[in-house]
Coordinates of C-alpha atoms in Angstrom, one line a residue:
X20 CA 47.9 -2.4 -20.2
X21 CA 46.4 -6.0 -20.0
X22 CA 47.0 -8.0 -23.7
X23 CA 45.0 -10.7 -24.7
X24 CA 44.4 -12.8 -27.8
X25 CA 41.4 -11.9 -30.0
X26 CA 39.7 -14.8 -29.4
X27 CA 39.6 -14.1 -25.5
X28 CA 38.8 -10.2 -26.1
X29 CA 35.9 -10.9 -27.9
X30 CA 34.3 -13.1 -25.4
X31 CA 35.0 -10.6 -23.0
X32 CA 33.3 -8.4 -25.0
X33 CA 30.3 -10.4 -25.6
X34 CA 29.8 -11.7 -21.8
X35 CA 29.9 -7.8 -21.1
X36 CA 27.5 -6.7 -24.1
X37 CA 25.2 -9.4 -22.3
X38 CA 25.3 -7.8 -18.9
X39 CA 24.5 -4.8 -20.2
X40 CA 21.5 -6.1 -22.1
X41 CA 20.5 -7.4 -18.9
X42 CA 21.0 -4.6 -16.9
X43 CA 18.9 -2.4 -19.4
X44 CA 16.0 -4.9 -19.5
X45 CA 16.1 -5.6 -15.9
X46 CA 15.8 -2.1 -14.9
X47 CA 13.8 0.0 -18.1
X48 CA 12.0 -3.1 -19.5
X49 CA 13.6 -1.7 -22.6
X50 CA 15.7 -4.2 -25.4
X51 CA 19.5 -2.8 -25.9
X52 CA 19.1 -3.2 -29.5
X53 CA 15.6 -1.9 -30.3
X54 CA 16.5 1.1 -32.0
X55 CA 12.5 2.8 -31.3
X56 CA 13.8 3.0 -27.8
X57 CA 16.7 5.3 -28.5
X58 CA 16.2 9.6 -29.5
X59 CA 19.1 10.1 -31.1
X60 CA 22.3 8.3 -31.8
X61 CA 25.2 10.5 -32.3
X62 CA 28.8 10.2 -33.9
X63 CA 31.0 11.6 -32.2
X64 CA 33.9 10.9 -35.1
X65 CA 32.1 13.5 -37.3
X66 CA 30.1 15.5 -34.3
X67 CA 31.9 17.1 -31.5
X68 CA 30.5 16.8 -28.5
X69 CA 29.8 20.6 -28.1
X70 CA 27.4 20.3 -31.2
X71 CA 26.3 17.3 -29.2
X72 CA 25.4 18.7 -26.1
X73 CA 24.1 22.1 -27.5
X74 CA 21.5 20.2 -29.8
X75 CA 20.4 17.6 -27.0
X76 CA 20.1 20.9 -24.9
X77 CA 17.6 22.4 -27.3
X78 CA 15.6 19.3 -27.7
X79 CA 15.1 19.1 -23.8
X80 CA 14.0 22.7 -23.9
X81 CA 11.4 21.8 -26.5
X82 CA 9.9 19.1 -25.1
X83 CA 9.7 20.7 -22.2
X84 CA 7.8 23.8 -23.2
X85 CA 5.5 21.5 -25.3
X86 CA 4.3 20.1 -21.9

């Protein structure tokens, strides 16, 4: 287990939110923190991931027969 100060462990964190944003962008043309580009956004402190997966599941199924 690596420890570090907070001051370091939040840069970390924000060089690597960056990179993601990049990546995202750079491969869907699509902002990290638009939240029109997302379906759903799940919590998984309150949802298990059964529920989860059972409801994205159904949704698929939908838009699939709507096609």
């Amino acid at each position: 287990q690596e420890h570090i100060d907070e001051r370091s462990a939040r840069e970390r964190v924000r060089r690597l939110d960056t990179s993601r944003a990049r990546l995202i962008k750079r491969h869907f043309g699509a902002a990290i923190d638009d939240p029109l580009e997302d379906d759903a956004v799940w919590n998984t402190a309150a949802v298990g991931y059964e529920t989860i997966a059972q409801a994205t599941a159904a949704v698929l199924r939908r838009r699939a027969a709507d096609r």
